[in-house]
Tab-separated table of C-alpha atoms and ligand atoms in Angstrom:
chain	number	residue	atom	x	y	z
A	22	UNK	CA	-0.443	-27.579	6.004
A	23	UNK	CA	1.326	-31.329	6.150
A	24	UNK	CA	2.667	-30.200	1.998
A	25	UNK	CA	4.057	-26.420	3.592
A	26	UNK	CA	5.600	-28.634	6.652
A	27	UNK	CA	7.626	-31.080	4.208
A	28	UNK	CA	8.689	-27.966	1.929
A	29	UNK	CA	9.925	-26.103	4.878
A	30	UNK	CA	11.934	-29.408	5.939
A	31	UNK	CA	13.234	-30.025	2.813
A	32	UNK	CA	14.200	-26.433	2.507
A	33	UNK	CA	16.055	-26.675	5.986
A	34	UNK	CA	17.897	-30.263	4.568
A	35	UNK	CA	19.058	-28.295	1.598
A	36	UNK	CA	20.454	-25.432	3.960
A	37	UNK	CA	22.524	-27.420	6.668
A	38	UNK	CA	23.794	-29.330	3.357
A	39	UNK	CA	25.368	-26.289	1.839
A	40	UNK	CA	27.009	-24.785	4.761
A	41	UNK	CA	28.340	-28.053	5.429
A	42	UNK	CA	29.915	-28.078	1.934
A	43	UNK	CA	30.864	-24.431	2.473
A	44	UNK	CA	32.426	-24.888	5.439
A	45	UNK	CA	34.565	-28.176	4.095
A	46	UNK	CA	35.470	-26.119	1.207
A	47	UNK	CA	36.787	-23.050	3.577
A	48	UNK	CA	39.012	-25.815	5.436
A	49	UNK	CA	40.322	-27.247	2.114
A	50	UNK	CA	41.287	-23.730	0.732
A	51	UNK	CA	42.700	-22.958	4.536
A	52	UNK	CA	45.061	-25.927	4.305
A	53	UNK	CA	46.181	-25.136	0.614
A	54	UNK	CA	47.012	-21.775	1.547
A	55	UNK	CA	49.179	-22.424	4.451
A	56	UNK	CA	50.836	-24.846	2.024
A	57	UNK	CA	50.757	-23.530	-0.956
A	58	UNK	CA	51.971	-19.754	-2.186
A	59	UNK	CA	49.329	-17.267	-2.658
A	60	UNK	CA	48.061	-17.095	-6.350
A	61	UNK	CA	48.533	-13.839	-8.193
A	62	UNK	CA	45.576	-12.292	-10.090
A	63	UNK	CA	47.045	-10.294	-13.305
A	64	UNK	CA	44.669	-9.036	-16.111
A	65	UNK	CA	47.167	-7.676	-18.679
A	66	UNK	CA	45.781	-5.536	-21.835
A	67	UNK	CA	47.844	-5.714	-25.202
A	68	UNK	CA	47.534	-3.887	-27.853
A	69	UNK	CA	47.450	-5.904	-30.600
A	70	UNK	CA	49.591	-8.046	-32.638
A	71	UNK	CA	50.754	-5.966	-35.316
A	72	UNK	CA	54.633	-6.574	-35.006
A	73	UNK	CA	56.736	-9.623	-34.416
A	74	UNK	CA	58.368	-7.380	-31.980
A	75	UNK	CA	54.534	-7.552	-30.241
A	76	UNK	CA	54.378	-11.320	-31.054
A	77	UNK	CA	57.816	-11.993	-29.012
A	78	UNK	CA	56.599	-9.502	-26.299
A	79	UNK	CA	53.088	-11.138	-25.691
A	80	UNK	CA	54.666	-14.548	-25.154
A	81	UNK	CA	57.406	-13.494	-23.678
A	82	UNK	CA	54.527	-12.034	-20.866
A	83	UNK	CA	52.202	-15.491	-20.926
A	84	UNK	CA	55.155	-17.054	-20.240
A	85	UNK	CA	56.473	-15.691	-17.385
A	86	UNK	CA	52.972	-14.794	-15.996
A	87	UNK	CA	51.757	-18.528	-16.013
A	88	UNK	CA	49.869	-21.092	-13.817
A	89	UNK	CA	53.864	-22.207	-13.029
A	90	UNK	CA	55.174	-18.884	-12.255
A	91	UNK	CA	52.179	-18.840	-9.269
A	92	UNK	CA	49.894	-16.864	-11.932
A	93	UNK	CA	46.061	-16.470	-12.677
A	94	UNK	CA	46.829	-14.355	-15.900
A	95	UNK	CA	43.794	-12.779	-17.737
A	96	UNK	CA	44.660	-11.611	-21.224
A	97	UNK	CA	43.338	-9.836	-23.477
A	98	UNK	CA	44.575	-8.455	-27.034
A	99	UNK	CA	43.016	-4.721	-27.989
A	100	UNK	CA	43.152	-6.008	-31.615
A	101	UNK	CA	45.171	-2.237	-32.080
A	102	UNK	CA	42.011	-0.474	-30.621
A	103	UNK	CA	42.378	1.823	-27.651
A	104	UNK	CA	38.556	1.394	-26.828
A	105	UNK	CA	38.961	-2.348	-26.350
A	106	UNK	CA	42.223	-1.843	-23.849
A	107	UNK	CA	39.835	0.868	-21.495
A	108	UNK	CA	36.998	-2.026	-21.855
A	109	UNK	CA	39.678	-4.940	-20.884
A	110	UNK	CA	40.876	-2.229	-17.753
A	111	UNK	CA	36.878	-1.898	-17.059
A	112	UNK	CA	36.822	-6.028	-16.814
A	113	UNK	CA	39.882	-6.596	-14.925
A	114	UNK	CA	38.647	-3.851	-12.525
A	115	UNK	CA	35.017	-5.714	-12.327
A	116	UNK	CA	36.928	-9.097	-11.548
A	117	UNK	CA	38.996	-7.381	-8.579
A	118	UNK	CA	42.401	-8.666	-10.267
A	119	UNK	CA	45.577	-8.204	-7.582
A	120	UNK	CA	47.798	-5.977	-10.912
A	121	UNK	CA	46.826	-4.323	-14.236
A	122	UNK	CA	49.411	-4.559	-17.157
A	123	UNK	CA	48.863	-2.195	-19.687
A	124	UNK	CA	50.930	-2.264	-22.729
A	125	UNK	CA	49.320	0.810	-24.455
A	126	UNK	CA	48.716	1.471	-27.931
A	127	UNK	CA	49.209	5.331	-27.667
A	128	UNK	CA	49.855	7.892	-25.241
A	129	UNK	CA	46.653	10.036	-24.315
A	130	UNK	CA	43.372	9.053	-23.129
A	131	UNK	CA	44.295	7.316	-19.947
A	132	UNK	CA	43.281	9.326	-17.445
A	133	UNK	CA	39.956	8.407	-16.864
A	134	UNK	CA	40.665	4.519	-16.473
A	135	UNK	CA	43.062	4.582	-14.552
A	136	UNK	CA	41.549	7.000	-12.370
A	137	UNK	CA	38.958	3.981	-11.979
A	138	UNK	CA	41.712	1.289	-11.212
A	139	UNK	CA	43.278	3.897	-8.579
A	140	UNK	CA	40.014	4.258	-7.071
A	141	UNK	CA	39.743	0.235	-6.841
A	142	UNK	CA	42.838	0.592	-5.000
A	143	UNK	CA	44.417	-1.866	-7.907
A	144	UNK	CA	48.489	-1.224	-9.137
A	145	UNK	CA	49.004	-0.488	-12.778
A	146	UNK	CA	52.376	-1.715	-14.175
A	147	UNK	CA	52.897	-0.030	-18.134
A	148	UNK	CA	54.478	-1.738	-19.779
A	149	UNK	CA	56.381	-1.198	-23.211
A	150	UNK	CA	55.158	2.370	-24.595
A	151	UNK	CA	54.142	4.730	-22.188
A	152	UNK	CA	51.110	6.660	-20.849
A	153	UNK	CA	50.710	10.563	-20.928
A	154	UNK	CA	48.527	11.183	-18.041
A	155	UNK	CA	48.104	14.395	-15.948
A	156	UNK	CA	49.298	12.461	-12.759
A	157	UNK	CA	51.620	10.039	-12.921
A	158	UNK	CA	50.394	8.607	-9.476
A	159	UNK	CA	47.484	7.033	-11.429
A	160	UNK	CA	50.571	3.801	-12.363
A	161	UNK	CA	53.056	2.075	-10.274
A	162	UNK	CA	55.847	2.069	-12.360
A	163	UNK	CA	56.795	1.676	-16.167
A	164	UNK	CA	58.986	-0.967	-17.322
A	165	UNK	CA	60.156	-0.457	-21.544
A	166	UNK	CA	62.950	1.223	-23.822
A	167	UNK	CA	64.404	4.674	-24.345
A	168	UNK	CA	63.281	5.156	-28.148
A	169	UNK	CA	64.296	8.466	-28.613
A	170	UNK	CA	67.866	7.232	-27.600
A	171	UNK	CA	67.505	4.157	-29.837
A	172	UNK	CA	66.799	7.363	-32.351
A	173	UNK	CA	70.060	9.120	-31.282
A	174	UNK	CA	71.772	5.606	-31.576
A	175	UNK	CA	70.882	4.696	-35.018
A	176	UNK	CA	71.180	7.947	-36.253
A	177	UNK	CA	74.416	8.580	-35.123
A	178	UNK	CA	75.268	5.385	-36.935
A	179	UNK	CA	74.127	7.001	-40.380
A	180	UNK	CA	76.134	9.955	-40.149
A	181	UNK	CA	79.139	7.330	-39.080
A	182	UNK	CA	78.043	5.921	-42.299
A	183	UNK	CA	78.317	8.464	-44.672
A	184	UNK	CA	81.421	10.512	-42.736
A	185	UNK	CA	83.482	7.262	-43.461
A	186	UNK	CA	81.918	7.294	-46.958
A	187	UNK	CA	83.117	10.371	-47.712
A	188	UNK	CA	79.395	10.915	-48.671
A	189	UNK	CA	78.235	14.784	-48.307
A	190	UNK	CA	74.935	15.513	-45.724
A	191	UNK	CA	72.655	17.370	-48.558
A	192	UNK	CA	73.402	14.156	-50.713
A	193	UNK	CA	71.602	11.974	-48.338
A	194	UNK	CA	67.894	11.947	-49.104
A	195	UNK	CA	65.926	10.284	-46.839
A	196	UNK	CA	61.964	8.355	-46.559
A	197	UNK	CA	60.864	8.371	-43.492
A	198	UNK	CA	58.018	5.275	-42.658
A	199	UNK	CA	56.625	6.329	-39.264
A	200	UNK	CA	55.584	3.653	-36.536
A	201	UNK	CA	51.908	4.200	-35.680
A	202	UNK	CA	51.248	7.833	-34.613
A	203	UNK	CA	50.931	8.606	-31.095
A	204	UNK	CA	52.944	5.795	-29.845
A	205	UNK	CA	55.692	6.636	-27.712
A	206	UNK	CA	58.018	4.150	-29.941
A	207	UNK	CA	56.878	6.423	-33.046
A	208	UNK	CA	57.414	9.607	-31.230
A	209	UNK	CA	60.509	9.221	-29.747
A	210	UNK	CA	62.226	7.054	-32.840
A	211	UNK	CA	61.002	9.993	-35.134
A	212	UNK	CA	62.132	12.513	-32.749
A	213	UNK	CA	65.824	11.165	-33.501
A	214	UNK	CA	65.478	11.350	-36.885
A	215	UNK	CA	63.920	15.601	-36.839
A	216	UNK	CA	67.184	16.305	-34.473
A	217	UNK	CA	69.921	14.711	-36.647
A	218	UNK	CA	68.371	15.849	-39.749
A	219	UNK	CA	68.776	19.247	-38.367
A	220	UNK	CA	72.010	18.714	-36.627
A	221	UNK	CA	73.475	17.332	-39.440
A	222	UNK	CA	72.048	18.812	-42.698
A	223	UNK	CA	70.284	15.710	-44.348
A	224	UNK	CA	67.670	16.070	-46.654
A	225	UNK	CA	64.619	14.757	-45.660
A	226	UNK	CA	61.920	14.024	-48.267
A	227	UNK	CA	59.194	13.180	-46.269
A	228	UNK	CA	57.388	11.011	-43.925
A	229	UNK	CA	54.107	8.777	-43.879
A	230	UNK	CA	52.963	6.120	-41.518
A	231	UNK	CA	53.481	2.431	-42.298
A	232	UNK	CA	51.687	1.581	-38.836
A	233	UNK	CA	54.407	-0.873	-37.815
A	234	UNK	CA	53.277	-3.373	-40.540
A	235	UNK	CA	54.777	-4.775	-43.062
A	236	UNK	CA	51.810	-4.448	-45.474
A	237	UNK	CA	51.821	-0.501	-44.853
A	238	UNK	CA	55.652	-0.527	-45.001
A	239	UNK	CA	55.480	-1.993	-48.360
A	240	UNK	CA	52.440	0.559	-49.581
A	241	UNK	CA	53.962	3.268	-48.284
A	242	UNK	CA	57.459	3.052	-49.710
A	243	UNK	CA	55.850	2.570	-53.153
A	244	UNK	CA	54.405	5.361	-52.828
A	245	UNK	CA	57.867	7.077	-52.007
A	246	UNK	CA	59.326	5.862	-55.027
A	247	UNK	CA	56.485	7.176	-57.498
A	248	UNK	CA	57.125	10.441	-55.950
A	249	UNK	CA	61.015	10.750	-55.535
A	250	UNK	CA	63.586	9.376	-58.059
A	251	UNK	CA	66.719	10.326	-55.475
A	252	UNK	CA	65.558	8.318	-52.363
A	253	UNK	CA	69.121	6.613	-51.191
A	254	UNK	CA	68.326	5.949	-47.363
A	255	UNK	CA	64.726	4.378	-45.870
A	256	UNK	CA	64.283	5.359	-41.840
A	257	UNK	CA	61.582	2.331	-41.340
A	258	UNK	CA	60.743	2.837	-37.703
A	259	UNK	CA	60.248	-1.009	-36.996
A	260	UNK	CA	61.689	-4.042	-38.714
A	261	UNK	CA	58.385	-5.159	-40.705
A	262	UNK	CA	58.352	-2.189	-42.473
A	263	UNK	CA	61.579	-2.639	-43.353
A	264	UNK	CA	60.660	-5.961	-44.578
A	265	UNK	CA	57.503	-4.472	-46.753
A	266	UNK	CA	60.239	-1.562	-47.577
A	267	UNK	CA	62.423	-3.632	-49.215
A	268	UNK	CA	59.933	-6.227	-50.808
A	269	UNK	CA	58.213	-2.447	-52.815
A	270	UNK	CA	62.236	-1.172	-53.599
A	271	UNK	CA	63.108	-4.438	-55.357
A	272	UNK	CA	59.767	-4.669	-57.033
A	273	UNK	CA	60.282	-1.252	-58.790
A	274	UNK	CA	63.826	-2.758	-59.926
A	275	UNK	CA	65.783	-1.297	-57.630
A	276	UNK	CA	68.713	-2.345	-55.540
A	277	UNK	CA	68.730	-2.364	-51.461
A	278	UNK	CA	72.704	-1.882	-49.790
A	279	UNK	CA	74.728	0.040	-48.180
A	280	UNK	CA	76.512	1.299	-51.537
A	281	UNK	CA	74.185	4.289	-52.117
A	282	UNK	CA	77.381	6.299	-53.983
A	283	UNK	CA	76.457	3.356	-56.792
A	284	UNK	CA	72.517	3.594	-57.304
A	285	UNK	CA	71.691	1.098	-53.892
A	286	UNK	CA	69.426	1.967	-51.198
A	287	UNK	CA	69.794	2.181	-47.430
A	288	UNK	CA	67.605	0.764	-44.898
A	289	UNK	CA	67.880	0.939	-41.640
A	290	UNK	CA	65.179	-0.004	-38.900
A	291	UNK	CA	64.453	-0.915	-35.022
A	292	UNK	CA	63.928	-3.900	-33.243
A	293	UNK	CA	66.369	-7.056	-34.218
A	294	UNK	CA	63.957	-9.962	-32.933
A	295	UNK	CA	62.349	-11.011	-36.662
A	296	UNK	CA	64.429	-13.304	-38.427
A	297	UNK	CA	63.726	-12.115	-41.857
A	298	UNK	CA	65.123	-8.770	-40.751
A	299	UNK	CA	68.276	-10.521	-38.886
A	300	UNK	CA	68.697	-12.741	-42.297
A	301	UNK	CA	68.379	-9.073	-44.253
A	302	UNK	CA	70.851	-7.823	-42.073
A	303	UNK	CA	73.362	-10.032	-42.478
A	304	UNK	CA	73.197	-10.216	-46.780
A	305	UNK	CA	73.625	-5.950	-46.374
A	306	UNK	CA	69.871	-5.686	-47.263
A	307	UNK	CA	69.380	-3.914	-43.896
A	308	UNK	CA	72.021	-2.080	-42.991
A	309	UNK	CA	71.871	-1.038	-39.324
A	310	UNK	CA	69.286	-2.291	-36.625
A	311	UNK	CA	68.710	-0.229	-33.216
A	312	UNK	CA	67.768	-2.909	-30.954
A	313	UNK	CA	64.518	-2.648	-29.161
A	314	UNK	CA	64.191	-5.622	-26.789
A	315	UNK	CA	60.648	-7.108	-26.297
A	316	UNK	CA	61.089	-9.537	-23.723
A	317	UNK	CA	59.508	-7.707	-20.979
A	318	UNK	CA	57.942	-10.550	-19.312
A	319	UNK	CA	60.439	-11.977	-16.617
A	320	UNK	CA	60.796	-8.182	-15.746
A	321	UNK	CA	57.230	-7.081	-15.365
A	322	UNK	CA	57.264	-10.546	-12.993
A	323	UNK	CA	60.006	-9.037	-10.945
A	324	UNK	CA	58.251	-5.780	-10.701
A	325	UNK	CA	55.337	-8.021	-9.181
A	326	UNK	CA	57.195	-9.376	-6.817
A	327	UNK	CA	59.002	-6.508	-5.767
A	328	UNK	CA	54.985	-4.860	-4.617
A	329	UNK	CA	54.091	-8.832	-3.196
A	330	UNK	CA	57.138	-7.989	-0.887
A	331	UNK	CA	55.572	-4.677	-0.019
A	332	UNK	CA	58.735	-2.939	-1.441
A	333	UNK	CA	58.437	0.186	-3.455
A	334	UNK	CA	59.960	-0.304	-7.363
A	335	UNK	CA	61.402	2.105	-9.536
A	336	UNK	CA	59.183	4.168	-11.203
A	337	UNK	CA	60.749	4.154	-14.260
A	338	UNK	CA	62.915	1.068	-15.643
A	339	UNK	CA	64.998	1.447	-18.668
A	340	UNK	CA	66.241	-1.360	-20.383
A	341	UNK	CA	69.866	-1.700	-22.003
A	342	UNK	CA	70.246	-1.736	-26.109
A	343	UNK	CA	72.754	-2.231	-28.456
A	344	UNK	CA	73.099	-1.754	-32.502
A	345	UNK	CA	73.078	-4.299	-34.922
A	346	UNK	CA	74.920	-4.008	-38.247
A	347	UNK	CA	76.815	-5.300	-41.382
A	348	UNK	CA	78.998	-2.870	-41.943
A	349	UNK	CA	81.937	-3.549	-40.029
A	350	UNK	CA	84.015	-0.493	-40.432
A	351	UNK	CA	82.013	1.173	-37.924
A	352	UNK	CA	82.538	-0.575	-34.074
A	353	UNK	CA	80.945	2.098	-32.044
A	354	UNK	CA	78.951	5.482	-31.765
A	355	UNK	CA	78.784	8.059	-29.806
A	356	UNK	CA	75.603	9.974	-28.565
A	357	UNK	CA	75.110	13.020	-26.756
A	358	UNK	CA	73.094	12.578	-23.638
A	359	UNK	CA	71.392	15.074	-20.982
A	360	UNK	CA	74.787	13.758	-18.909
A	361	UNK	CA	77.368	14.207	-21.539
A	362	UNK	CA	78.279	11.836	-24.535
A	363	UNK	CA	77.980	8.359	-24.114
A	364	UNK	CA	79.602	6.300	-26.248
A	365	UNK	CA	77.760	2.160	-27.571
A	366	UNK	CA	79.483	-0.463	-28.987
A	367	UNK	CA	77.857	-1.783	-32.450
A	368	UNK	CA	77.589	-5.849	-32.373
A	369	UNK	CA	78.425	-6.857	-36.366
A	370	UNK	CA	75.932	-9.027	-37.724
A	371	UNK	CA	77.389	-11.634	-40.828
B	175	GYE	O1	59.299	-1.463	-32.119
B	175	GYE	C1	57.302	-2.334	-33.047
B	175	GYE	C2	56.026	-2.650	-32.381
B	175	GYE	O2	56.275	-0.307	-29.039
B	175	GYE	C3	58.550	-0.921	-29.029
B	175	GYE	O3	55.858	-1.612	-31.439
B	175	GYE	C4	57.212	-1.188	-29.557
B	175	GYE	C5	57.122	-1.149	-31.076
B	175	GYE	C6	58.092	-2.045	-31.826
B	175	GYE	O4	54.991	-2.895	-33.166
B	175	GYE	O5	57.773	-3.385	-33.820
C-alpha cells in the first residue's frame, strides 16, 4: 500500500513538472511570435540533378527559401524518379508543411497526389515544367518558361542562318537529341523543331533521347554519325547534350561551326547557364543558345508571399528569354505568336 502511495506521488511530481515546462515553453514561443515573423514551412520536391540548368535551379531555390529568408525548407531530390517526388508530396503532406513546390519530372500522373495535398487543404506552387492534370484547381499557380516559344525562337534563328547563307532548306539535315520524354521542356522545345521543319522544308533525319545529359548526348550523337554521313546541324534540346554532342563529333574527326557550306557542323541548344556551353559559344562551337533561365527561386518566394498576404497570384507566370549567339550578322528574329509576330533581339556572345 505505503510502495503504490509513493508511486502515485511520484507520478503526480512528474505531472505538475511537465505542465509547468509546457506551459513556460507556450509563453516563450508566445513572446517570439509577437516578436518575431511567422516561420514558413516549405517541402519542395526536385527532380533530380541531371542538368546544370537543374544544379543552378536547386540552389537558386535553397537559397532564397532559407532559415534567413524566414524559411523551414524541406528538400528533397527525386533522383529523376517520379515515384520518389509522389513519396516526398506523401511526406510533406504527413508533416503538415504551410506550401508544396513541385518541380516535376514529367507531365502525367499527378492527379492523385495532389488530389491528397488539396484535400490537406495545402497550396501547390509548380514550378519549372509543368503538370497535366484533369483539374487545374488541384495547384496554385505555375511559375517557369515558354519552351515551345524558346522552340519558335531558336528555330527562327536557323532559318535566319541559312537565308543569310544563301544555304537551300532540303540541304539542311538535321539530328535531333530530345530532352527527356514527357517533360514539358522536351515537348514543347521539340514541338518547335516538328513546326519549322514543316514550315520551312528542312530535312530532318531523326530524333533519339539524350535525357538532358551529357553522357546520353554524347552516345546518342555517335550513334547519329554511324548512321548518317550528311548530318550538318545538331538540335540538342539542353546545353549538356550539346556538350556530349560535340565531345562524339570531334571524336569521329569531325569539325563543329557554323560553316556547314565547308564540311562543319551546327549545334545549337537551350539553356545558357553552363560555362562550358557559354565558353563553346563564344569559340563558334555552339552556335546559337535559346535561353532558358533557371533561377526560379526569388520568384517562387514572391509567389509565397503573395498567398502569406492572402492575395490571389497569377496562375500562370512566364518568364522573359533572350538568344544567345556568335554569329553576329543576325541581331534579331522574328516569331509568329497566337497575337501576331513578335519580334527578340539576339544578345552576341564573343
Ligand atoms: O533545359 C534542362 C534541364 O526543365 C527547363 O531541364 C528544364 C530543363 C533544362 O535538365 O537542362
Amino acid at each position: 500500500m505505503r510502495k503504490n502511495a509513493i508511486i502515485a506521488t511520484i507520478l503526480l511530481l512528474l505531472a505538475t513538472i511537465s505542465v509547468a515546462c509546457r506551459s513556460s515553453a507556450v509563453s516563450e514561443t508566445e513572446q517570439e511570435s509577437t516578436s518575431e515573423k511567422k516561420i514558413v514551412t516549405v517541402g519542395f520536391s526536385q527532380l533530380g540533378a541531371e542538368s546544370d540548368w537543374r544544379s543552378a535551379n536547386t540552389e537558386s531555390m535553397l537559397t532564397a527559401l532559407s532559415q534567413e529568408n524566414g524559411f523551414n525548407l524541406i528538400y528533397k531530390n527525386g533522383q529523376q524518379k517520379q515515384a520518389n517526388q509522389v513519396t516526398a508530396l506523401r511526406m510533406f503532406i504527413q508533416q503538415e508543411v504551410d506550401y508544396i513546390v513541385l518541380a516535376p519530372e514529367t507531365e502525367t500522373g499527378w492527379d492523385f497526389v495532389l488530389g491528397e495535398a488539396k484535400e490537406a487543404g495545402i497550396p501547390v506552387i509548380i514550378v519549372d515544367r509543368r503538370v497535366a492534370v484533369d483539374d487545374s484547381n488541384l495547384y496554385t499557380c505555375w511559375v517557369g518558361s515558354d519552351f515551345a516559344l524558346e522552340g519558335k525562337k531558336l528555330t527562327a534563328w536557323i532559318n535566319a542562318f541559312t537565308e543569310l547563307k544563301g544555304i537551300d532548306p532540303g540541304e539542311v539535315h538535321i539530328a535531333h537529341i530530345q530532352g527527356t520524354l514527357g517533360s514539358t521542356a522536351q515537348i514543347g522545345r521539340t514541338r518547335g523543331l516538328n513546326d519549322a521543319v514543316k514550315k520551312y522544308g528542312w530535312d530532318l533525319l531523326g530524333a533519339k533521347n539524350g535525357d538532358f545529359t551529357e553522357v546520353r548526348g554524347r552516345e546518342v550523337m555517335a550513334e547519329f554519325l554511324r548512321e548518317y554521313n550528311n548530318i550538318n546541324v545538331v538540335y540538342c534540346e539542353n546545353d549538356n547534350e550539346a556538350i556530349g554532342a560535340i565531345d562524339a563529333i570531334e571524336a569521329a574527326g569531325k569539325r563543329v561551326g557554323p560553316d556547314i557550306a565547308n564540311g562543319e557542323i551546327m549545334v545549337v541548344s537551350f539553356d545558357g547557364i553552363n560555362t562550358d556551353a557559354q565558353q563553346y559559344l563564344k569559340e563558334g562551337k555552339i552556335s546559337c543558345i535559346a535561353e532558358c533561365n533557371p533561377l526560379h527561386g526569388p520568384r517562387v518566394q514572391a509567389l509565397i508571399k503573395t498567398l502569406e498576404a492572402g492575395e490571389t497570384p497569377e496562375k500562370y507566370n512566364y518568364v522573359q528569354e533572350t538568344l544567345f549567339s556568335s554569329v553576329p550578322e543576325i541581331k534579331v528574329v522574328t516569331v509568329d505568336e497566337s497575337e501576331g509576330t513578335k519580334e527578340y533581339q539576339v544578345e552576341i556572345k564573343r
